[in-house]
JSON list of C-alpha atoms in Angstrom, two decimals:
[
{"chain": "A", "resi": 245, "resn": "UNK", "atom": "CA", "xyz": [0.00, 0.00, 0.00]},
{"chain": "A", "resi": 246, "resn": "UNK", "atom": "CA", "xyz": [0.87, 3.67, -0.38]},
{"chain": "A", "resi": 247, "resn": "UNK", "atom": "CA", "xyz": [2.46, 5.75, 1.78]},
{"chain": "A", "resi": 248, "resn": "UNK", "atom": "CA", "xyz": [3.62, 9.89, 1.95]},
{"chain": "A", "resi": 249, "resn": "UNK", "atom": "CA", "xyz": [5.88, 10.39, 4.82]},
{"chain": "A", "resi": 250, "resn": "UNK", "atom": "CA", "xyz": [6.23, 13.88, 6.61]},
{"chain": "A", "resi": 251, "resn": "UNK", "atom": "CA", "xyz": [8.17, 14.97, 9.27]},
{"chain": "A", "resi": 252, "resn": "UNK", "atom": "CA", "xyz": [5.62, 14.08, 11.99]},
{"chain": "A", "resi": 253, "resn": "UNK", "atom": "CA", "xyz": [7.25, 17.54, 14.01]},
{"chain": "A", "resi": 254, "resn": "UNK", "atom": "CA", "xyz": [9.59, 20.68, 13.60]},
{"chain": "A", "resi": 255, "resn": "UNK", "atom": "CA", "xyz": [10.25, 23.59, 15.15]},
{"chain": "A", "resi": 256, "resn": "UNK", "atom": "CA", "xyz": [11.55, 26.71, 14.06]},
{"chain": "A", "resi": 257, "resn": "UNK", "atom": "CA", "xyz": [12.33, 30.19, 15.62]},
{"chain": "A", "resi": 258, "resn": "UNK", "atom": "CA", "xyz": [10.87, 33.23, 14.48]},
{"chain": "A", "resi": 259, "resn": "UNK", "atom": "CA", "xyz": [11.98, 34.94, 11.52]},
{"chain": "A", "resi": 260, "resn": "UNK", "atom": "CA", "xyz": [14.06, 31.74, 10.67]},
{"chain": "A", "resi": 261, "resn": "UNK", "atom": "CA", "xyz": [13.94, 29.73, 7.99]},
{"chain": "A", "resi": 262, "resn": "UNK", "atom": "CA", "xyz": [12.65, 25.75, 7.45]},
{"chain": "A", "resi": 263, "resn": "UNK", "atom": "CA", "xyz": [11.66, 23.14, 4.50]},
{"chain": "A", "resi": 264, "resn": "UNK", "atom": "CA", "xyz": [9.40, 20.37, 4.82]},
{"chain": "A", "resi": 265, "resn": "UNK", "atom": "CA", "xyz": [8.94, 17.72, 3.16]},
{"chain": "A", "resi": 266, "resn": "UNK", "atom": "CA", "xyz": [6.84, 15.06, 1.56]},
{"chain": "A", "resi": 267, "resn": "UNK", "atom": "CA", "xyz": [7.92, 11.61, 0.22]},
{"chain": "A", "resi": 268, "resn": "UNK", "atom": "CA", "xyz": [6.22, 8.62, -1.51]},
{"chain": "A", "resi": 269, "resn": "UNK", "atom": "CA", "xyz": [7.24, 5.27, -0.79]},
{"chain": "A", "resi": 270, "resn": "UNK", "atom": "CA", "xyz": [7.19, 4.51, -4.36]},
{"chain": "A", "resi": 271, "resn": "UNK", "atom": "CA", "xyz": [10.21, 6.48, -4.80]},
{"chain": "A", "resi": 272, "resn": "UNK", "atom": "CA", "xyz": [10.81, 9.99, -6.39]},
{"chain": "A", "resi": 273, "resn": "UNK", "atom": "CA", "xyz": [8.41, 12.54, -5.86]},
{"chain": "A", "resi": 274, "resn": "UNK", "atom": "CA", "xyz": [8.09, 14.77, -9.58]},
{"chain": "A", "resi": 275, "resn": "UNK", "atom": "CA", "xyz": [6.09, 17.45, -10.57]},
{"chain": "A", "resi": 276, "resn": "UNK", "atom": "CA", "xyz": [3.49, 14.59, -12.23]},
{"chain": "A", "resi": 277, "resn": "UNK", "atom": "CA", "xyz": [2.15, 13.96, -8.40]},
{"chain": "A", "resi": 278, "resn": "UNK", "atom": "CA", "xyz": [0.86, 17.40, -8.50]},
{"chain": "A", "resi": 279, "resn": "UNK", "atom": "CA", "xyz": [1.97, 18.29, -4.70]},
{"chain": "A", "resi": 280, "resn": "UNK", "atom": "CA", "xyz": [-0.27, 20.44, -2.44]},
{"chain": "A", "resi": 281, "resn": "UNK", "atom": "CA", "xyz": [0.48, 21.87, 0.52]},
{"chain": "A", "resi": 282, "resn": "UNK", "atom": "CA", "xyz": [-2.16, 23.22, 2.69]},
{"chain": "A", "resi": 283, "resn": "UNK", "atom": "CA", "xyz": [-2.34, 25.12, 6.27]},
{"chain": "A", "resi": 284, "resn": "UNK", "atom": "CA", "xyz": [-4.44, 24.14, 8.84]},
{"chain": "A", "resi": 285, "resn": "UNK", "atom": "CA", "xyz": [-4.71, 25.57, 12.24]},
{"chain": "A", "resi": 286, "resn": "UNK", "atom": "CA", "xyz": [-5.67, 24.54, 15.21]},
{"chain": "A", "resi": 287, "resn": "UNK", "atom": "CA", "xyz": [-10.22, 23.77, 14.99]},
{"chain": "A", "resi": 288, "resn": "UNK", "atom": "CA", "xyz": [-10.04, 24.90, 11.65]},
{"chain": "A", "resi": 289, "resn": "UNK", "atom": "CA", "xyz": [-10.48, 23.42, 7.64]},
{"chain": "A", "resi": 290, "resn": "UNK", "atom": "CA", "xyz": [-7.53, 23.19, 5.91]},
{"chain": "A", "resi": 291, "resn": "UNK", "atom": "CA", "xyz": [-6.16, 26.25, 3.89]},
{"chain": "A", "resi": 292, "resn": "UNK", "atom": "CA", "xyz": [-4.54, 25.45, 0.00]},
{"chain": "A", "resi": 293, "resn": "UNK", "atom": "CA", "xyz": [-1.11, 27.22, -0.21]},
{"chain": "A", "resi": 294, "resn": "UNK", "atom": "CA", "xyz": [1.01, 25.67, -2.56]},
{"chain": "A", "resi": 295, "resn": "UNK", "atom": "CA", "xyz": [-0.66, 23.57, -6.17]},
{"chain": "A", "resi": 296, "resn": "UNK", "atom": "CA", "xyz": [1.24, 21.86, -9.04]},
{"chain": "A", "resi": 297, "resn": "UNK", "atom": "CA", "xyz": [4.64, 21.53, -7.27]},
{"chain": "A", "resi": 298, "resn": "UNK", "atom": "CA", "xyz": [5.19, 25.57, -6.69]},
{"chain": "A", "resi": 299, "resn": "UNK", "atom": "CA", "xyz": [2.54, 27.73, -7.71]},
{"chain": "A", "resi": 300, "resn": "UNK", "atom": "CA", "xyz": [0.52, 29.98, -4.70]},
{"chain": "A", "resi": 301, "resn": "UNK", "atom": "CA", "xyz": [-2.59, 30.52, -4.84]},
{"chain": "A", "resi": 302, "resn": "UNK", "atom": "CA", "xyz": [-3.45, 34.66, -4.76]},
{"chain": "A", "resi": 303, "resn": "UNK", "atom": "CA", "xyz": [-3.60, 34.45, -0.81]},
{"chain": "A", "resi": 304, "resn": "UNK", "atom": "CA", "xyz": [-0.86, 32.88, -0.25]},
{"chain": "A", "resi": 305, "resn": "UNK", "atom": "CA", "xyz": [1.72, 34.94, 1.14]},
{"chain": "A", "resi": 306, "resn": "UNK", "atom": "CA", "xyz": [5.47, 34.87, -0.83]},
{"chain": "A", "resi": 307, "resn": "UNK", "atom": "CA", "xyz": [7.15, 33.92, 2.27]},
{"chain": "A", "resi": 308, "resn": "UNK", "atom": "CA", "xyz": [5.68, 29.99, 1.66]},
{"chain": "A", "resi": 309, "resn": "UNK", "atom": "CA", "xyz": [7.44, 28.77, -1.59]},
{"chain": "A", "resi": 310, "resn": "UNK", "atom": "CA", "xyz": [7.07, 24.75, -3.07]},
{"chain": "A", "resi": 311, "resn": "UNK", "atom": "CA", "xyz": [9.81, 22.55, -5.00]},
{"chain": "A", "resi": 312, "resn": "UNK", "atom": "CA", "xyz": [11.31, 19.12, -5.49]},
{"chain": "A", "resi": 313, "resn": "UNK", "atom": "CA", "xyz": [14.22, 18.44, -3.32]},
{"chain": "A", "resi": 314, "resn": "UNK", "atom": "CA", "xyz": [16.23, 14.92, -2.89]},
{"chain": "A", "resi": 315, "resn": "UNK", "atom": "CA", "xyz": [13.33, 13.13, -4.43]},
{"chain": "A", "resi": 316, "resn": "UNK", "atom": "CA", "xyz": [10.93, 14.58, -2.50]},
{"chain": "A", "resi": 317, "resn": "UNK", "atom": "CA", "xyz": [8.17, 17.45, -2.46]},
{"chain": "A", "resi": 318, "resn": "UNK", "atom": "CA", "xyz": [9.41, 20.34, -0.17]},
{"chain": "A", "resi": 319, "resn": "UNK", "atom": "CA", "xyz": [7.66, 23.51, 1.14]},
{"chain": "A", "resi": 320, "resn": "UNK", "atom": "CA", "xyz": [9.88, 25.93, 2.13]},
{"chain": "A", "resi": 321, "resn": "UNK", "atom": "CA", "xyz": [8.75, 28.77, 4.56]},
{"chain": "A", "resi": 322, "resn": "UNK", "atom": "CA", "xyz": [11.16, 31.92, 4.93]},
{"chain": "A", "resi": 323, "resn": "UNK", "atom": "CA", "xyz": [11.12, 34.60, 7.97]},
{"chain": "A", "resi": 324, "resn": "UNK", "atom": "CA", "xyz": [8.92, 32.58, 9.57]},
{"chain": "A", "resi": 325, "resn": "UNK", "atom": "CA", "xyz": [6.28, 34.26, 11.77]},
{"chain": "A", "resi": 326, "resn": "UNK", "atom": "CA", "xyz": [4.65, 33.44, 14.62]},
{"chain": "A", "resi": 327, "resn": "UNK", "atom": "CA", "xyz": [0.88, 32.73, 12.61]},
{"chain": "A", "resi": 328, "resn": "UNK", "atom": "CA", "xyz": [2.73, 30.32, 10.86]},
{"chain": "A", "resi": 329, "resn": "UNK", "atom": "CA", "xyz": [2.35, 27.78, 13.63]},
{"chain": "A", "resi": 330, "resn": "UNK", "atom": "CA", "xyz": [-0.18, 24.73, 12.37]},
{"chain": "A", "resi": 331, "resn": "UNK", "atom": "CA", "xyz": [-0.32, 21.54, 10.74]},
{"chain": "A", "resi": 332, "resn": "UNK", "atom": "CA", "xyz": [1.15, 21.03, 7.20]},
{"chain": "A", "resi": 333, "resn": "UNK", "atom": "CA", "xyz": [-0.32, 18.52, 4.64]},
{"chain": "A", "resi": 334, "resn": "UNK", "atom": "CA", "xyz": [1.53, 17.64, 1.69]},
{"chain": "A", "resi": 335, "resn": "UNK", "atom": "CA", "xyz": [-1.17, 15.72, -1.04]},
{"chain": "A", "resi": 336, "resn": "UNK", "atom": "CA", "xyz": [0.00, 13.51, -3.79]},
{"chain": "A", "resi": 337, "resn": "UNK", "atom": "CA", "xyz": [-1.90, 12.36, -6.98]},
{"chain": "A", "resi": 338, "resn": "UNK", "atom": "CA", "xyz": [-1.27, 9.02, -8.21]},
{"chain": "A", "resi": 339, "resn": "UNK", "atom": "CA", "xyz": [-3.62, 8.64, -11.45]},
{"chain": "A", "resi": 340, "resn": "UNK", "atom": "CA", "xyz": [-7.12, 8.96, -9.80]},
{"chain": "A", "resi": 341, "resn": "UNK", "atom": "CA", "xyz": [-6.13, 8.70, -6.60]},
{"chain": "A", "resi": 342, "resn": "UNK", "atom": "CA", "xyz": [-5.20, 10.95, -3.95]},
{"chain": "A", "resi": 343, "resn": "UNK", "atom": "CA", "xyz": [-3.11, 10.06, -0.72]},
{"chain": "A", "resi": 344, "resn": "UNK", "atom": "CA", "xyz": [-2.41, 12.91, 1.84]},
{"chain": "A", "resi": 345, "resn": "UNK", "atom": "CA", "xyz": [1.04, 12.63, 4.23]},
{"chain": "A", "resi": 346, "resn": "UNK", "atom": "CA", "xyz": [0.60, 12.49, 7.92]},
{"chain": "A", "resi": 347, "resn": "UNK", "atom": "CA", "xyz": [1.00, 15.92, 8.33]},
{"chain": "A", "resi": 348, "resn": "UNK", "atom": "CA", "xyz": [3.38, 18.22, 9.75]},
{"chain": "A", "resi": 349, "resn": "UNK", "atom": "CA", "xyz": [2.80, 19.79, 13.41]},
{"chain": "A", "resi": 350, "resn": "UNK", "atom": "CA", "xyz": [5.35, 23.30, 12.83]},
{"chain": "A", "resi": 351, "resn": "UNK", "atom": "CA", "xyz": [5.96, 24.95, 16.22]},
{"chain": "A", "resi": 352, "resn": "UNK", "atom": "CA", "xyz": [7.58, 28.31, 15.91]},
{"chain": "A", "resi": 353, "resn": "UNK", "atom": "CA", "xyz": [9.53, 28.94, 19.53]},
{"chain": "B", "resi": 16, "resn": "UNK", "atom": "CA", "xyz": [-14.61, 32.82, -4.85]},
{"chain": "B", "resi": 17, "resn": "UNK", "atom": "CA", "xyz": [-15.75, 29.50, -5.18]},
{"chain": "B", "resi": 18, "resn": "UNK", "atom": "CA", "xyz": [-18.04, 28.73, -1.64]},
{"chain": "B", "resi": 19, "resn": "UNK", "atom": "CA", "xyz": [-18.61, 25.07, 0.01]},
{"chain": "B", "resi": 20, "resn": "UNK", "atom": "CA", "xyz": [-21.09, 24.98, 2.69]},
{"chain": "B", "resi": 21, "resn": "UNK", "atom": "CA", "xyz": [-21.38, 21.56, 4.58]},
{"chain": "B", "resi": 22, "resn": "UNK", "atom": "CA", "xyz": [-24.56, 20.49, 6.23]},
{"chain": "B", "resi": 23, "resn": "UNK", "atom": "CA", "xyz": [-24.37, 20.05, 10.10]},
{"chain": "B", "resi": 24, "resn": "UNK", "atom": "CA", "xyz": [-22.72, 17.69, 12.62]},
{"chain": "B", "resi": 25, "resn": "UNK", "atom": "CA", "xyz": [-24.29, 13.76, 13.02]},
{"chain": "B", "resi": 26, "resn": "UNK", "atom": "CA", "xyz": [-24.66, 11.39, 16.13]},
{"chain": "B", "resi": 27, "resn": "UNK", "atom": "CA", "xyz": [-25.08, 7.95, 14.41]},
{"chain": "B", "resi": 28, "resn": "UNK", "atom": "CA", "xyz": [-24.76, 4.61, 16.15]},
{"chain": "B", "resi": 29, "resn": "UNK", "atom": "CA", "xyz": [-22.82, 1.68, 14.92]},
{"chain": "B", "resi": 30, "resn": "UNK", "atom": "CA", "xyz": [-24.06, -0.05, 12.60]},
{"chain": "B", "resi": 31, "resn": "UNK", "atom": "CA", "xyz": [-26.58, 3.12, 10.75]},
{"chain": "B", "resi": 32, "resn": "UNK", "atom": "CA", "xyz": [-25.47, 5.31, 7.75]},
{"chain": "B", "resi": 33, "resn": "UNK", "atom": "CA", "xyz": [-24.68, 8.86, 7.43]},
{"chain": "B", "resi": 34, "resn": "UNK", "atom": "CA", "xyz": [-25.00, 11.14, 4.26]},
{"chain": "B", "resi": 35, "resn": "UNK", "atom": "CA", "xyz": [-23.48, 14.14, 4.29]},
{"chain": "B", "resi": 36, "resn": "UNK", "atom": "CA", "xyz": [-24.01, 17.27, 2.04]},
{"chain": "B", "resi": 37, "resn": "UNK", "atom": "CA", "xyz": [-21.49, 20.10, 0.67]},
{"chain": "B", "resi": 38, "resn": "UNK", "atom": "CA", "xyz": [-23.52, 22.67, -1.47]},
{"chain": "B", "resi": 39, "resn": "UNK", "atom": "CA", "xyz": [-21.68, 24.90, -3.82]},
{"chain": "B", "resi": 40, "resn": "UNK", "atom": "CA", "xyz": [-21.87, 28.62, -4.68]},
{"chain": "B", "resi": 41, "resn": "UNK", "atom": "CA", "xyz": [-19.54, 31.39, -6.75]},
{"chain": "B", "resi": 42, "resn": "UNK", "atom": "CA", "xyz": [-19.18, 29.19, -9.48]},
{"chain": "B", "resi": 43, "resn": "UNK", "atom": "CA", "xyz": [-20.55, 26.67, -12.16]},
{"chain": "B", "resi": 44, "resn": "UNK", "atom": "CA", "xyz": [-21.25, 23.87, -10.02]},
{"chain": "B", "resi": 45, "resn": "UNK", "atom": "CA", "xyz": [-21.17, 21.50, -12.78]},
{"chain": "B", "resi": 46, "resn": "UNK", "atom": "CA", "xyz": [-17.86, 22.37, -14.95]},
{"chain": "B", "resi": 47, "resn": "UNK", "atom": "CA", "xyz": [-15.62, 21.58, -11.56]},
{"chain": "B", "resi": 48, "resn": "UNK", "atom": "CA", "xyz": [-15.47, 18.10, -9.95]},
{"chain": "B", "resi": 49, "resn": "UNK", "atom": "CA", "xyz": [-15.46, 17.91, -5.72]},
{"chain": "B", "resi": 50, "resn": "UNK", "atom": "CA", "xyz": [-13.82, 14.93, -3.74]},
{"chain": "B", "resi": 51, "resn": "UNK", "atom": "CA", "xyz": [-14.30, 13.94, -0.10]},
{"chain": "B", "resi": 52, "resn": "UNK", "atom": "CA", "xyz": [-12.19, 13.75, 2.35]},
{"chain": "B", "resi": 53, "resn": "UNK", "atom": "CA", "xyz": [-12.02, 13.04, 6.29]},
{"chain": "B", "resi": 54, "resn": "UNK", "atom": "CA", "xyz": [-10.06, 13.65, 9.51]},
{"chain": "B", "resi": 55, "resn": "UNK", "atom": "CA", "xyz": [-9.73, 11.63, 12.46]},
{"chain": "B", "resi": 56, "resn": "UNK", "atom": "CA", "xyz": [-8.92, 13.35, 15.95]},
{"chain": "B", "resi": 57, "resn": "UNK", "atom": "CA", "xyz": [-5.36, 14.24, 15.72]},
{"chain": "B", "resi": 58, "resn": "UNK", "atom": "CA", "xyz": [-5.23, 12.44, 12.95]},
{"chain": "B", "resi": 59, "resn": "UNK", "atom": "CA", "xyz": [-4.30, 13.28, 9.22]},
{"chain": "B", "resi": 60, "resn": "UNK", "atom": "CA", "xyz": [-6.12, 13.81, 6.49]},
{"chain": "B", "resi": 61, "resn": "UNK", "atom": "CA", "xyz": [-7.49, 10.85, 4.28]},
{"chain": "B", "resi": 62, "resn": "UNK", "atom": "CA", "xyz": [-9.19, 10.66, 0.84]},
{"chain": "B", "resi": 63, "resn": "UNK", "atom": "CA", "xyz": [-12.26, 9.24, 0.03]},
{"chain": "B", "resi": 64, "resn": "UNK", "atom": "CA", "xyz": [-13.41, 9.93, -3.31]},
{"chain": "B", "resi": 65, "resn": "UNK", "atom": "CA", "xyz": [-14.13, 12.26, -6.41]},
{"chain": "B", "resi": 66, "resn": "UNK", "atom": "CA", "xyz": [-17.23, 12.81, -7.97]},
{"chain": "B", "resi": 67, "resn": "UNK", "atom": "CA", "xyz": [-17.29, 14.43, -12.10]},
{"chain": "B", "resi": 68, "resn": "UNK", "atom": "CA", "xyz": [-20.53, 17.34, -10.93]},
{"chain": "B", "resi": 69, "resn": "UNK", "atom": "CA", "xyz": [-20.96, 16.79, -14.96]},
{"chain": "B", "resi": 70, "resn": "UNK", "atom": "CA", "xyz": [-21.51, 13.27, -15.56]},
{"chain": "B", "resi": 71, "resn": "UNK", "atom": "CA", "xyz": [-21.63, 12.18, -11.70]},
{"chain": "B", "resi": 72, "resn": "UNK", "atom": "CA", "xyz": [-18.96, 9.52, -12.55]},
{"chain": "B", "resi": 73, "resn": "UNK", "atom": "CA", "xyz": [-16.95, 8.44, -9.27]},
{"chain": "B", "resi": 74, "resn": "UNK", "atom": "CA", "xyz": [-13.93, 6.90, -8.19]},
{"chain": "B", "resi": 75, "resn": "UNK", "atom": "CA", "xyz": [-13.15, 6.14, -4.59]},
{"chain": "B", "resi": 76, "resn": "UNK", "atom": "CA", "xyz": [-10.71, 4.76, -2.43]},
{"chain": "B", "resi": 77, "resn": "UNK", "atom": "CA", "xyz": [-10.02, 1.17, -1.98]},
{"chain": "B", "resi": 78, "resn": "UNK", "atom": "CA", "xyz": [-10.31, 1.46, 1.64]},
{"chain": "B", "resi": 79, "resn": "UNK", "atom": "CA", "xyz": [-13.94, 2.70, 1.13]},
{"chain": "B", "resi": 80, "resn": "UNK", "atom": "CA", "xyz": [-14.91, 1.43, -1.76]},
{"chain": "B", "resi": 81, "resn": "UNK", "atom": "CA", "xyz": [-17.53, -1.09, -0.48]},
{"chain": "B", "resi": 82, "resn": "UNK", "atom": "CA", "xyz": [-19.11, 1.61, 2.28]},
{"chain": "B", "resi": 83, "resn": "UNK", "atom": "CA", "xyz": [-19.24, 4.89, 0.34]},
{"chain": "B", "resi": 84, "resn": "UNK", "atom": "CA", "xyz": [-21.03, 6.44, -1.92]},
{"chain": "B", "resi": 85, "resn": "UNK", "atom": "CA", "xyz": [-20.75, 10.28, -3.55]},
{"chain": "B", "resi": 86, "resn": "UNK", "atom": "CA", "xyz": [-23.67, 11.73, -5.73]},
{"chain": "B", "resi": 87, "resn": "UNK", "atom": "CA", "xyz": [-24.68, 14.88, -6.44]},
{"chain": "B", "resi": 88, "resn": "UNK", "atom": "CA", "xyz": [-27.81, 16.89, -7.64]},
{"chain": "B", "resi": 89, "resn": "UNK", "atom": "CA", "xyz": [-27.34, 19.84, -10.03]},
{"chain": "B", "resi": 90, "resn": "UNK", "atom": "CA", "xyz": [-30.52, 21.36, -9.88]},
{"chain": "B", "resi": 91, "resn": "UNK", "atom": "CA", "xyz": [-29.23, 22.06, -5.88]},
{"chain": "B", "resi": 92, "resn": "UNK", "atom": "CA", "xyz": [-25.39, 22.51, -6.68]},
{"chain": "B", "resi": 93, "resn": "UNK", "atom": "CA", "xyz": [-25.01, 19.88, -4.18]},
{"chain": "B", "resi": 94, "resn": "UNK", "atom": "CA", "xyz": [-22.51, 16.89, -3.45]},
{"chain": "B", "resi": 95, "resn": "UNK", "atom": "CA", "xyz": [-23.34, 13.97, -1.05]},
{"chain": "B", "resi": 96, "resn": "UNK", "atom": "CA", "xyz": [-20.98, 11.92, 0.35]},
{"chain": "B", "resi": 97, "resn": "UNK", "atom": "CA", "xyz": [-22.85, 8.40, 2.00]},
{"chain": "B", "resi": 98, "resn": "UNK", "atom": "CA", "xyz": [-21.13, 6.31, 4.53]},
{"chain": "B", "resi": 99, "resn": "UNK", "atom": "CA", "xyz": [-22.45, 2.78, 5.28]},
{"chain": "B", "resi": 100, "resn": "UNK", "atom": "CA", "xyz": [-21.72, 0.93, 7.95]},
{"chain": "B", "resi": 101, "resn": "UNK", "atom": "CA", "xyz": [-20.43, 3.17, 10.79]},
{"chain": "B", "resi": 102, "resn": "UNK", "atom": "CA", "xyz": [-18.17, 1.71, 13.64]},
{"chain": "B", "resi": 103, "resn": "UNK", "atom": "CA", "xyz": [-16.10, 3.94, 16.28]},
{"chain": "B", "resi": 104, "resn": "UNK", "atom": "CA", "xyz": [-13.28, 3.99, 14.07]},
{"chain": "B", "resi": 105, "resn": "UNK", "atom": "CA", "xyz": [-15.51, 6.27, 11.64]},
{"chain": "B", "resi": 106, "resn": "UNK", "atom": "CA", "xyz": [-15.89, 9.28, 14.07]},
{"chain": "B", "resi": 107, "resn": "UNK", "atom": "CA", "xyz": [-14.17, 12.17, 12.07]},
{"chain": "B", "resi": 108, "resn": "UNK", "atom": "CA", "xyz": [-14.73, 15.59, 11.01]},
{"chain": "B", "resi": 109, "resn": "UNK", "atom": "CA", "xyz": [-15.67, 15.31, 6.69]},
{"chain": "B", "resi": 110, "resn": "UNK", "atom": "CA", "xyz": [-14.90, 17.71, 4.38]},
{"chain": "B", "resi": 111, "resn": "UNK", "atom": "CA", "xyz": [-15.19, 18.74, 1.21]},
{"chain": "B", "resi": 112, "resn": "UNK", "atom": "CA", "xyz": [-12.98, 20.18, -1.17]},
{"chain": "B", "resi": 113, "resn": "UNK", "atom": "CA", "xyz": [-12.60, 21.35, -5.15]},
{"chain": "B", "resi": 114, "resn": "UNK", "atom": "CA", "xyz": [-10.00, 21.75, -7.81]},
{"chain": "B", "resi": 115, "resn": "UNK", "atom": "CA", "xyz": [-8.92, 24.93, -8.61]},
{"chain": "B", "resi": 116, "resn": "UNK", "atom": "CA", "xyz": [-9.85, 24.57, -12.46]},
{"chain": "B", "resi": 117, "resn": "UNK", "atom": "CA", "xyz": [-11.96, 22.87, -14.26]},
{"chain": "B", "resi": 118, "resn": "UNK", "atom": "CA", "xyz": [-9.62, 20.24, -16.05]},
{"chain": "B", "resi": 119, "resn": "UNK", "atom": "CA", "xyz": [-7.66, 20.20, -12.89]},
{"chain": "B", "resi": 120, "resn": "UNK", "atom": "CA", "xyz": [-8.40, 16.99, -10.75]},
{"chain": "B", "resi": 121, "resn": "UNK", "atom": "CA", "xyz": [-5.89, 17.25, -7.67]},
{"chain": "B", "resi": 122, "resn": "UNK", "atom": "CA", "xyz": [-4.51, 20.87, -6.99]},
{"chain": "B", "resi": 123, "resn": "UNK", "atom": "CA", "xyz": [-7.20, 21.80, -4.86]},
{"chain": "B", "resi": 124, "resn": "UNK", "atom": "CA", "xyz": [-8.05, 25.32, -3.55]},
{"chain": "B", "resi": 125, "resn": "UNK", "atom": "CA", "xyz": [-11.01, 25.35, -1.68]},
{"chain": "B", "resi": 126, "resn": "UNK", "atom": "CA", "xyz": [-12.33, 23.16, 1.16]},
{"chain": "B", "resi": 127, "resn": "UNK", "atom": "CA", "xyz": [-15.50, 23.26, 3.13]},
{"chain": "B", "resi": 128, "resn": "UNK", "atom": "CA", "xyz": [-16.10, 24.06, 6.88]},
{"chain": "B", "resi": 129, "resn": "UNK", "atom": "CA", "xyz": [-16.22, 20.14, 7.83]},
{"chain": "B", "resi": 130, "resn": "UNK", "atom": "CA", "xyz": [-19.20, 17.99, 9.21]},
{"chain": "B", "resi": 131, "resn": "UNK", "atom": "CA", "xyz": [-18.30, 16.54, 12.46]},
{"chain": "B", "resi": 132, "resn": "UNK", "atom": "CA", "xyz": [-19.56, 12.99, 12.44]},
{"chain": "B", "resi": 133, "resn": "UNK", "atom": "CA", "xyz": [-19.52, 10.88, 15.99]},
{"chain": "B", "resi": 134, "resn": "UNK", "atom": "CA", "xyz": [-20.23, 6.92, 16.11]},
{"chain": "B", "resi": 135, "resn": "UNK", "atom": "CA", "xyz": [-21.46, 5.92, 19.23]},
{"chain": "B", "resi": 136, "resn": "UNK", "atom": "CA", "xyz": [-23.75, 3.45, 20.95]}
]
């Protein structure tokens, strides 16, 4: 079965900078999985940020950028801020189906 | 901006079936397909299923496959999503959510609010 691995926690000081990332167990992660990141905080729906490997959506804000990296799907956030603290889902296609990573829980200390 | 409202939280016990609705506004309900997807506590997110709004074609997730069901009704720019056979394991908040174009299947930019659904006897 199917798996996308995330980094089940990191933490990250303000103003800093950290990459996540998202893997598939059925190897190399390429732009033809379509990776989506999306934001959710805490009693909240998720939010999309990232579609398509590295485009943002019109809200989402230029600090939060999206590549490939080592094989993997990364989302990279730069000067982190303190509102950036949530959950992180990465989302893979693979041809008509969809499988979401664990998730990410970011802490920004 | 594209809209998905979700209808309110369920109570079911074991056993029952819930349906749950997402109705759509701000755009052409039936040019964009909408897939389903759920959230255990503290858990991550997990796919369901997709349903074409067009031709109301499906596909769905192995792991569901023989419990779910997704339909839809144009005249009401509404998508159901149908769970049979509810156990504990089930209890999740449901949601919603739609590709950002219409030939686009999984970069996704909206999401609804989430249905709350709770198994218990």
């Amino acid at each position: 079965q199917t798996a996308v691995t995330q980094e089940p926690s990191l933490t990250v000081s303000p103003g800093g900078t950290v990459t996540l990332t998202c893997a598939s167990s059925t190897g190399t992660v390429t732009s033809s999985y379509y990776p989506n990141w999306f934001q959710q905080r805490p009693g909240q729906a998720p939010r999309a940020l990232i579609y398509d490997t590295s485009n943002k959506h019109s809200w989402t804000p230029a600090r939060f950028s999206g590549s490939l990296l080592g094989g993997k799907a990364a989302l990279t956030l730069s000067g982190v801020q303190p509102e950036d603290e949530a959950d992180y889902h990465c989302l893979l296609y693979y041809g008509g189906a969809v499988i979401f990573g664990g998730g990410t829980k970011l802490t920004v200390l | 901006q594209a809209q998905l409202v979700q209808s309110g939280a369920e109570v079911k016990e074991p056993g029952a079936s819930v349906k749950v609705s997402c109705r759509a506004s701000g755009y052409s309900f039936t040019t964009y397909g909408l897939h389903w997807v759920r959230q255990a506590p503290g858990q991550g997110l997990e796919w369901m299923g997709w349903i074409r709004a067009d031709s109301g074609n499906t596909q769905y997730s192995q792991k569901f496959q023989d419990r779910v069901t997704i339909t839809r009704d144009r005249s009401a720019s509404t998508t159901y999503m149908e769970l049979s056979r509810l156990r504990s394991e089930d209890t999740a908040i449901y949601y919603c959510m739609r590709p950002r174009c219409t030939t686009c299947y999984a970069d996704i930019d909206s999401w609804g609010q989430g249905t709350l659904v709770t198994v218990s006897s």
